[in-house]
Short mmCIF file of C-alpha atoms in Angstrom, two decimals:
data_model
loop_
_atom_site.label_atom_id
_atom_site.label_comp_id
_atom_site.label_asym_id
_atom_site.label_seq_id
_atom_site.Cartn_x
_atom_site.Cartn_y
_atom_site.Cartn_z
CA MET A 735 -76.50 -17.97 35.57
CA ILE A 736 -78.96 -19.25 38.19
CA PRO A 737 -81.93 -16.85 38.58
CA LEU A 738 -82.51 -15.44 42.01
CA GLN A 739 -85.33 -17.12 43.88
CA SER A 740 -87.73 -14.69 45.50
CA LYS A 741 -88.99 -15.59 48.94
CA PRO A 742 -92.65 -16.56 49.05
CA ALA A 743 -94.87 -13.91 50.55
CA PRO A 744 -95.96 -14.74 54.08
CA ALA A 745 -99.42 -16.23 54.26
CA LYS A 746 -101.99 -13.63 55.13
CA THR A 747 -103.79 -14.36 58.36
CA LYS A 748 -107.46 -15.08 57.76
CA THR A 749 -109.68 -12.49 59.37
CA ILE A 750 -112.56 -13.90 61.36
CA PRO A 751 -115.49 -11.45 61.02
CA TYR A 752 -117.67 -10.54 63.99
CA GLY A 753 -120.74 -11.61 61.98
CA ARG A 754 -121.76 -12.81 58.54
CA GLN A 755 -124.63 -14.34 56.59
CA ASP A 756 -125.23 -18.10 56.19
CA ILE A 757 -126.52 -18.81 52.67
CA SER A 758 -127.57 -22.34 51.65
CA GLN A 759 -128.33 -23.88 48.29
CA ALA A 760 -132.02 -23.78 49.24
CA ASP A 761 -131.70 -20.00 49.69
CA ILE A 762 -130.07 -19.66 46.28
CA ASP A 763 -132.74 -21.82 44.66
CA ALA A 764 -135.50 -19.70 46.23
CA VAL A 765 -133.97 -16.50 44.84
CA LEU A 766 -133.47 -18.06 41.39
CA ALA A 767 -137.11 -19.13 41.34
CA VAL A 768 -138.17 -15.52 41.78
CA LEU A 769 -135.75 -14.31 39.11
CA GLN A 770 -137.38 -16.76 36.70
CA SER A 771 -140.93 -15.77 37.74
CA ASP A 772 -143.26 -12.98 36.62
CA PHE A 773 -142.68 -10.82 39.72
CA LEU A 774 -139.47 -9.26 40.98
CA THR A 775 -141.23 -6.84 43.30
CA GLN A 776 -144.71 -6.32 44.79
CA GLY A 777 -145.47 -9.96 44.05
CA PRO A 778 -146.57 -13.03 46.01
CA ALA A 779 -143.22 -13.71 47.71
CA ILE A 780 -143.72 -10.64 49.93
CA GLU A 781 -146.97 -11.88 51.43
CA ARG A 782 -145.62 -15.41 51.89
CA PHE A 783 -142.65 -14.06 53.84
CA GLU A 784 -144.83 -11.77 55.94
CA LYS A 785 -147.22 -14.57 56.83
CA LYS A 786 -144.34 -16.91 57.70
CA VAL A 787 -142.75 -14.43 60.11
CA ALA A 788 -146.10 -13.46 61.66
CA ALA A 789 -147.05 -17.11 62.20
CA TYR A 790 -143.65 -17.90 63.75
CA CYS A 791 -143.88 -14.95 66.15
CA GLY A 792 -147.56 -15.32 66.96
CA ALA A 793 -148.53 -11.86 65.65
CA LYS A 794 -151.61 -11.17 63.54
CA TYR A 795 -150.00 -8.93 60.93
CA ALA A 796 -146.57 -8.27 59.39
CA VAL A 797 -145.39 -5.66 56.89
CA ALA A 798 -142.08 -6.24 55.07
CA VAL A 799 -140.04 -3.15 54.23
CA SER A 800 -136.72 -2.18 52.67
CA ASN A 801 -134.80 -2.03 55.96
CA ALA A 802 -135.31 -1.91 59.71
CA THR A 803 -134.89 1.87 59.83
CA ALA A 804 -137.86 2.16 57.47
CA ALA A 805 -139.81 -0.17 59.77
CA LEU A 806 -139.08 2.07 62.76
CA HIS A 807 -139.98 5.20 60.80
CA ILE A 808 -143.40 4.04 59.62
CA ALA A 809 -144.06 2.46 63.02
CA CYS A 810 -143.60 5.89 64.60
CA LEU A 811 -145.77 7.58 61.99
CA SER A 812 -148.52 4.97 62.29
CA LEU A 813 -148.68 5.70 66.02
CA GLY A 814 -149.08 9.43 65.39
CA LEU A 815 -145.59 10.65 66.28
CA GLY A 816 -145.60 12.97 63.27
CA ASP A 817 -148.86 14.62 64.31
CA GLY A 818 -147.37 17.09 66.77
CA VAL A 819 -148.48 20.73 66.49
CA GLU A 820 -146.25 23.79 66.45
CA GLY A 821 -145.03 24.57 69.95
CA LYS A 822 -146.03 21.15 71.27
CA LYS A 823 -143.83 18.53 69.68
CA LYS A 824 -144.28 14.88 70.50
CA ARG A 825 -141.63 12.89 72.35
CA LEU A 826 -139.81 9.62 71.85
CA TRP A 827 -137.55 7.91 74.39
CA THR A 828 -135.16 5.06 73.70
CA SER A 829 -131.88 3.52 74.89
CA PRO A 830 -128.53 5.27 74.29
CA ASN A 831 -126.95 1.82 73.76
CA THR A 832 -128.22 1.17 70.26
CA PHE A 833 -127.63 1.99 66.62
CA VAL A 834 -128.60 5.57 65.79
CA ALA A 835 -131.71 4.46 63.85
CA SER A 836 -133.59 3.75 67.10
CA ALA A 837 -133.43 7.47 67.89
CA ASN A 838 -133.31 8.94 64.39
CA CYS A 839 -136.74 7.53 63.57
CA GLY A 840 -138.23 9.95 66.08
CA ARG A 841 -136.40 12.90 64.57
CA TYR A 842 -137.66 11.96 61.10
CA CYS A 843 -141.14 12.61 62.55
CA GLY A 844 -140.20 15.96 64.06
CA ALA A 845 -140.33 14.59 67.60
CA ILE A 846 -138.13 15.45 70.58
CA VAL A 847 -135.83 12.48 71.29
CA ASP A 848 -134.50 11.59 74.73
CA PHE A 849 -132.82 8.57 76.28
CA VAL A 850 -133.05 6.33 79.33
CA ASP A 851 -129.83 4.89 80.76
CA ILE A 852 -129.11 1.16 80.58
CA ASP A 853 -129.10 -1.67 83.09
CA PRO A 854 -125.45 -2.52 83.87
CA LYS A 855 -126.18 -6.28 83.72
CA THR A 856 -128.39 -6.69 80.63
CA TYR A 857 -127.26 -3.55 78.71
CA ASN A 858 -130.92 -3.03 77.89
CA ILE A 859 -132.93 -0.01 79.02
CA SER A 860 -132.98 0.22 82.83
CA LEU A 861 -136.49 -0.20 84.19
CA GLU A 862 -135.51 1.59 87.40
CA ALA A 863 -134.15 4.56 85.46
CA LEU A 864 -137.22 4.52 83.21
CA GLU A 865 -139.65 4.57 86.10
CA ALA A 866 -137.80 7.41 87.81
CA LYS A 867 -137.68 9.43 84.59
CA LEU A 868 -141.39 8.86 83.96
CA LYS A 869 -142.29 10.09 87.45
CA ALA A 870 -140.24 13.24 86.91
CA ALA A 871 -141.66 13.80 83.41
CA GLU A 872 -145.22 13.46 84.65
CA LYS A 873 -144.66 16.43 86.96
CA THR A 874 -143.27 18.61 84.16
CA GLY A 875 -145.70 17.53 81.43
CA THR A 876 -142.92 15.97 79.34
CA LEU A 877 -143.96 12.31 79.24
CA PRO A 878 -143.03 10.37 76.10
CA ASP A 879 -145.59 9.59 73.42
CA ILE A 880 -143.57 6.56 72.30
CA LEU A 881 -140.97 4.41 74.05
CA ILE A 882 -138.64 2.23 71.96
CA PRO A 883 -137.03 -0.45 74.16
CA VAL A 884 -134.14 -2.09 72.31
CA HIS A 885 -133.60 -5.85 72.72
CA PHE A 886 -129.83 -5.47 72.74
CA SER A 887 -127.77 -8.43 71.45
CA GLY A 888 -130.97 -10.51 71.13
CA GLN A 889 -132.14 -10.47 74.75
CA SER A 890 -135.64 -9.11 75.32
CA VAL A 891 -136.28 -6.25 77.69
CA ASP A 892 -138.67 -7.16 80.52
CA MET A 893 -141.69 -6.32 78.37
CA GLU A 894 -144.38 -7.11 80.92
CA LYS A 895 -143.07 -4.31 83.13
CA ILE A 896 -142.75 -2.01 80.11
CA GLY A 897 -146.36 -2.76 79.20
CA ALA A 898 -147.54 -1.95 82.71
CA LEU A 899 -145.70 1.38 82.66
CA ALA A 900 -147.15 2.16 79.23
CA LYS A 901 -150.68 1.75 80.60
CA GLN A 902 -149.88 3.77 83.70
CA TYR A 903 -148.31 6.71 81.88
CA GLY A 904 -150.15 6.53 78.55
CA PHE A 905 -147.36 6.02 76.02
CA LYS A 906 -147.13 3.67 73.03
CA VAL A 907 -144.43 0.99 72.70
CA ILE A 908 -142.37 -0.06 69.69
CA GLU A 909 -140.03 -2.99 70.35
CA ASP A 910 -136.77 -2.55 68.45
CA ALA A 911 -136.07 -6.25 67.99
CA ALA A 912 -133.48 -5.81 65.23
CA HIS A 913 -131.25 -8.27 67.12
CA ALA A 914 -133.92 -10.59 68.45
CA ILE A 915 -135.86 -12.64 65.88
CA GLY A 916 -135.77 -16.21 67.15
CA GLY A 917 -135.49 -15.09 70.76
CA LYS A 918 -138.16 -15.60 73.43
CA TYR A 919 -139.64 -13.78 76.38
CA GLN A 920 -141.66 -15.66 79.02
CA GLY A 921 -141.44 -18.71 76.75
CA LYS A 922 -143.07 -16.98 73.77
CA PRO A 923 -141.41 -15.64 70.61
CA VAL A 924 -140.20 -12.06 70.50
CA GLY A 925 -142.47 -10.29 68.03
CA ASN A 926 -145.85 -11.42 69.34
CA CYS A 927 -146.57 -7.83 70.50
CA ALA A 928 -148.17 -9.04 73.74
CA TYR A 929 -146.92 -5.94 75.57
CA SER A 930 -146.29 -3.55 72.68
CA ASP A 931 -148.06 -1.88 69.78
CA ILE A 932 -145.48 -2.78 67.13
CA THR A 933 -142.31 -4.87 66.93
CA THR A 934 -139.63 -4.28 64.29
CA PHE A 935 -137.01 -6.69 62.93
CA SER A 936 -133.84 -6.27 60.87
CA PHE A 937 -132.67 -8.67 58.15
CA HIS A 938 -129.23 -7.17 57.51
CA PRO A 939 -126.59 -9.80 56.59
CA VAL A 940 -125.07 -9.91 60.10
CA LYS A 941 -128.45 -10.45 61.77
CA ILE A 942 -129.98 -13.85 62.66
CA ILE A 943 -131.64 -14.25 59.24
CA THR A 944 -131.07 -12.06 56.21
CA THR A 945 -132.80 -10.68 53.14
CA ALA A 946 -129.55 -8.82 52.21
CA GLU A 947 -131.22 -5.58 53.32
CA GLY A 948 -134.68 -5.56 54.78
CA GLY A 949 -136.90 -5.15 57.79
CA MET A 950 -140.38 -5.88 59.07
CA ALA A 951 -143.00 -4.39 61.37
CA LEU A 952 -145.42 -6.68 63.25
CA THR A 953 -148.61 -5.76 65.06
CA ASN A 954 -151.87 -7.20 66.35
CA ASP A 955 -153.84 -4.05 65.55
CA GLU A 956 -155.61 -4.10 62.16
CA ALA A 957 -155.83 -0.31 61.94
CA LEU A 958 -152.08 0.00 62.53
CA TYR A 959 -151.49 -2.72 59.95
CA GLN A 960 -153.47 -0.86 57.29
CA ARG A 961 -151.62 2.35 58.17
CA LEU A 962 -148.24 0.61 57.87
CA LEU A 963 -149.19 -0.77 54.46
CA LEU A 964 -150.11 2.69 53.22
CA LEU A 965 -146.97 4.33 54.56
CA ARG A 966 -144.76 1.62 53.02
CA SER A 967 -145.88 2.46 49.47
CA HIS A 968 -146.30 6.21 48.91
CA GLY A 969 -149.55 6.36 50.89
CA ILE A 970 -151.28 4.93 47.82
CA THR A 971 -154.04 2.32 47.68
CA ARG A 972 -156.24 0.61 45.09
CA ASP A 973 -158.37 -1.05 47.76
CA PRO A 974 -162.03 -0.28 46.84
CA LYS A 975 -162.98 -0.18 50.53
CA MET A 976 -160.52 2.66 51.16
CA LEU A 977 -161.00 4.81 48.03
CA GLU A 978 -162.78 8.14 48.34
CA ALA A 979 -163.95 8.30 44.71
CA GLU A 980 -167.36 6.94 43.78
CA ALA A 981 -167.50 4.32 40.98
CA PRO A 982 -163.77 4.60 40.25
CA ALA A 983 -162.30 3.51 36.91
CA PRO A 984 -160.34 0.23 36.82
CA TRP A 985 -157.03 2.12 36.67
CA HIS A 986 -157.88 4.32 39.63
CA TYR A 987 -155.64 4.66 42.68
CA GLU A 988 -155.50 7.27 45.42
CA GLN A 989 -152.83 8.75 47.65
CA LEU A 990 -154.53 8.92 51.02
CA THR A 991 -151.53 10.10 53.03
CA LEU A 992 -147.92 11.11 52.51
CA GLY A 993 -146.04 7.82 52.36
CA PHE A 994 -142.67 6.49 51.27
CA ASN A 995 -141.13 4.00 48.89
CA TYR A 996 -140.08 1.52 51.58
CA ARG A 997 -141.04 -1.65 49.71
CA MET A 998 -139.10 -4.91 49.88
CA THR A 999 -138.48 -6.83 46.63
CA ASP A 1000 -139.69 -10.37 45.98
CA ILE A 1001 -136.05 -11.39 45.55
CA GLN A 1002 -135.33 -10.32 49.13
CA ALA A 1003 -138.54 -11.83 50.45
CA ALA A 1004 -137.78 -15.19 48.85
CA LEU A 1005 -134.40 -15.24 50.56
CA GLY A 1006 -136.00 -14.33 53.87
CA GLU A 1007 -138.73 -16.96 53.55
CA SER A 1008 -136.10 -19.61 52.87
CA GLN A 1009 -133.93 -18.43 55.78
CA MET A 1010 -136.91 -18.74 58.15
CA ASP A 1011 -136.73 -22.53 57.69
CA ARG A 1012 -133.37 -22.47 59.52
CA LEU A 1013 -134.08 -19.76 62.08
CA ASP A 1014 -134.32 -22.11 65.06
CA ALA A 1015 -131.17 -23.95 63.95
CA PHE A 1016 -129.31 -20.64 63.63
CA VAL A 1017 -130.26 -19.62 67.16
CA GLU A 1018 -129.43 -23.06 68.60
CA LYS A 1019 -125.97 -22.89 67.01
CA ARG A 1020 -125.42 -19.43 68.46
CA HIS A 1021 -126.34 -20.76 71.91
CA ALA A 1022 -123.80 -23.57 71.51
CA LEU A 1023 -121.11 -21.07 70.53
CA VAL A 1024 -122.01 -18.84 73.48
CA LYS A 1025 -121.64 -21.78 75.84
CA ARG A 1026 -118.16 -22.49 74.45
CA TYR A 1027 -117.23 -18.84 74.98
CA ASN A 1028 -118.66 -18.81 78.50
CA ASP A 1029 -116.83 -22.02 79.48
CA SER A 1030 -113.51 -20.96 77.92
CA LEU A 1031 -113.44 -17.32 79.03
CA ALA A 1032 -114.58 -17.86 82.62
CA GLY A 1033 -111.98 -16.54 85.03
CA LEU A 1034 -110.46 -14.01 82.62
CA PRO A 1035 -110.52 -10.32 83.60
CA MET A 1036 -113.80 -9.59 81.85
CA THR A 1037 -117.55 -9.61 82.45
CA LEU A 1038 -119.45 -12.15 80.35
CA PRO A 1039 -123.02 -11.67 79.07
CA TRP A 1040 -125.78 -12.10 81.65
CA GLN A 1041 -129.33 -13.21 80.86
CA LEU A 1042 -132.64 -12.55 82.57
CA PRO A 1043 -134.22 -15.88 83.64
CA GLU A 1044 -137.41 -15.17 81.65
CA THR A 1045 -135.56 -14.54 78.38
CA TYR A 1046 -134.09 -16.79 75.68
CA SER A 1047 -131.71 -14.63 73.69
CA ALA A 1048 -131.34 -14.84 69.93
CA TYR A 1049 -127.67 -13.98 70.59
CA HIS A 1050 -127.06 -11.64 67.70
CA LEU A 1051 -124.00 -10.40 69.61
CA TYR A 1052 -121.60 -11.76 72.21
CA VAL A 1053 -120.26 -8.79 74.15
CA ILE A 1054 -117.54 -8.94 76.80
CA ARG A 1055 -116.68 -6.08 79.14
CA LEU A 1056 -113.01 -5.74 80.05
CA LYS A 1057 -112.14 -5.31 83.73
CA LEU A 1058 -109.70 -2.53 82.99
CA ASP A 1059 -108.60 -2.19 86.61
CA ALA A 1060 -107.38 -5.81 86.48
CA ILE A 1061 -105.26 -5.58 83.31
CA THR A 1062 -102.33 -3.43 82.20
CA LEU A 1063 -103.67 -2.72 78.71
CA SER A 1064 -106.22 -0.09 77.74
CA HIS A 1065 -109.52 -0.85 76.03
CA ARG A 1066 -108.08 0.49 72.74
CA GLU A 1067 -104.90 -1.58 73.07
CA VAL A 1068 -106.84 -4.83 73.55
CA PHE A 1069 -109.06 -3.94 70.58
CA ASP A 1070 -106.10 -3.12 68.31
CA ARG A 1071 -104.16 -6.25 69.26
CA LEU A 1072 -107.12 -8.50 68.54
CA ARG A 1073 -107.65 -6.84 65.16
CA ALA A 1074 -103.92 -7.25 64.38
CA LEU A 1075 -104.29 -10.99 65.01
CA GLY A 1076 -107.07 -11.19 62.43
CA ILE A 1077 -109.93 -11.26 64.92
CA GLY A 1078 -112.63 -9.06 63.39
CA ILE A 1079 -114.07 -7.74 66.62
CA ASN A 1080 -116.38 -4.75 66.77
CA LEU A 1081 -117.95 -2.43 69.34
CA HIS A 1082 -121.72 -2.15 69.82
CA TYR A 1083 -122.42 0.72 70.39
CA ILE A 1084 -121.08 4.23 70.68
CA PRO A 1085 -123.79 5.82 72.88
CA VAL A 1086 -126.13 7.73 70.58
CA HIS A 1087 -126.18 10.84 72.78
CA THR A 1088 -122.41 11.27 72.33
CA GLN A 1089 -122.64 11.57 68.54
CA PRO A 1090 -121.80 15.09 67.29
CA ASP A 1091 -125.25 15.51 65.73
CA TYR A 1092 -126.91 14.71 69.07
CA GLN A 1093 -124.51 16.85 71.06
CA ARG A 1094 -125.62 19.77 68.91
CA LEU A 1095 -129.12 19.05 70.26
CA GLY A 1096 -127.86 19.59 73.81
CA PHE A 1097 -126.74 16.12 74.92
CA SER A 1098 -123.27 15.63 76.38
CA TRP A 1099 -120.94 13.10 77.96
CA GLY A 1100 -122.06 12.38 81.50
CA ASP A 1101 -125.77 12.35 80.70
CA PHE A 1102 -126.11 8.55 80.78
CA PRO A 1103 -123.16 7.17 82.79
CA GLN A 1104 -124.03 3.46 82.63
CA ALA A 1105 -124.13 3.49 78.81
CA GLU A 1106 -120.89 5.48 78.72
CA ARG A 1107 -119.06 3.15 81.08
CA TYR A 1108 -120.29 0.15 79.12
CA TYR A 1109 -118.95 1.70 75.89
CA GLN A 1110 -115.53 2.25 77.45
CA GLU A 1111 -115.22 -1.48 78.33
CA ALA A 1112 -117.17 -3.42 75.66
CA ILE A 1113 -115.94 -5.58 72.79
CA SER A 1114 -118.15 -7.68 70.51
CA LEU A 1115 -116.53 -11.04 69.72
CA PRO A 1116 -117.20 -12.99 66.51
CA LEU A 1117 -120.53 -14.82 66.63
CA TYR A 1118 -122.41 -16.28 63.66
CA SER A 1119 -123.92 -19.64 62.76
CA GLU A 1120 -121.03 -20.75 60.53
CA LEU A 1121 -118.31 -19.88 63.05
CA SER A 1122 -116.26 -23.07 63.34
CA ASP A 1123 -114.84 -24.47 66.56
CA VAL A 1124 -111.35 -23.97 65.11
CA ASP A 1125 -111.96 -20.28 64.45
CA GLN A 1126 -113.68 -19.78 67.78
CA ASP A 1127 -110.74 -21.43 69.54
CA ARG A 1128 -108.47 -18.97 67.74
CA VAL A 1129 -110.54 -16.07 69.09
CA ILE A 1130 -110.33 -17.51 72.61
CA ALA A 1131 -106.59 -18.20 72.37
CA SER A 1132 -105.95 -14.68 71.07
CA LEU A 1133 -107.81 -13.17 74.01
CA LYS A 1134 -105.91 -15.30 76.49
CA GLU A 1135 -102.58 -14.38 74.86
CA ILE A 1136 -103.31 -10.65 74.96
CA LEU A 1137 -104.62 -10.69 78.51
CA GLY A 1138 -101.72 -12.82 79.71
CA ALA A 1139 -103.94 -15.69 80.87
#
């Protein structure tokens, strides 16, 4: 009797992710070197990584932390956002088109959080909307203490104008540059803090460089730097110049403020330091991929990313906006069909003010119409340094098939 032959299972379509890390043998060797060393945390790799990032960006100081949310949190605290008194809370404004951490960091400090609608071309905070909101807030005594402009997708906000408004209205500025390491503004690296008090970076695996998890805060202000260092590690110091005790014992340390355990490990820092050697190459490859997208998708019923002339984006994301009035499919249908074809698209972001937790604070749909309209049309296409031409062509072909082009 001849046994029945089962049919081979159909080959599973490879899913192309929207982003992923790029790990080299040099990265692996750097991590192994730390594993074989005397320090796994709070060792020399941390300072080397901090100095490398600061030197690249042109900032005086850098403080590595466990993640970018931690960087935002201690940045807010170092600028006094947690010092509000009962009945007179401090205020933080940011963009609704961001990950929730950009707003949550203010709430961690007990501050009142509000948003400024986005520019429909850059998807960054709208300077026109910001200026109008500042004028109105000045009359009611509700000006922000801190503004967090978000460099969405890797493109810098027009920081010179932000800096001028900060001086005029008396608020501090934290650049949320989670997407933007390797980018430039006015020909200089994002992170130099020329128009801000602090800049924060993210090193999550889908970002431009990675430490697996990790973040960093940069500043040119030594007092802020010392404050960030304290807040990163329980508020504790052994620095003789900072201790309050006279003639302390060799084992002596002091908690000078209420801090956190936001330290980065040497393992992570070694990976980050190694990745920095390829940062420019990563960004150049992303620009090449963006050009291929722009050339291939031109003419389709969608809006392609637009760049301010004075910016050089790090291109963490490549976001298209569907022209829904020109196609028969809905936003959800296009999204689902791309996912079904193995295209790992995503959506950045659901406007923060529409989250249930924020709606319970009094926000609602309709508050920031530009961010809401953007959300209803946006799709983030795959973009990462190892994305091959073959895989990118598959993304492009899938879009053309679905849109009937």
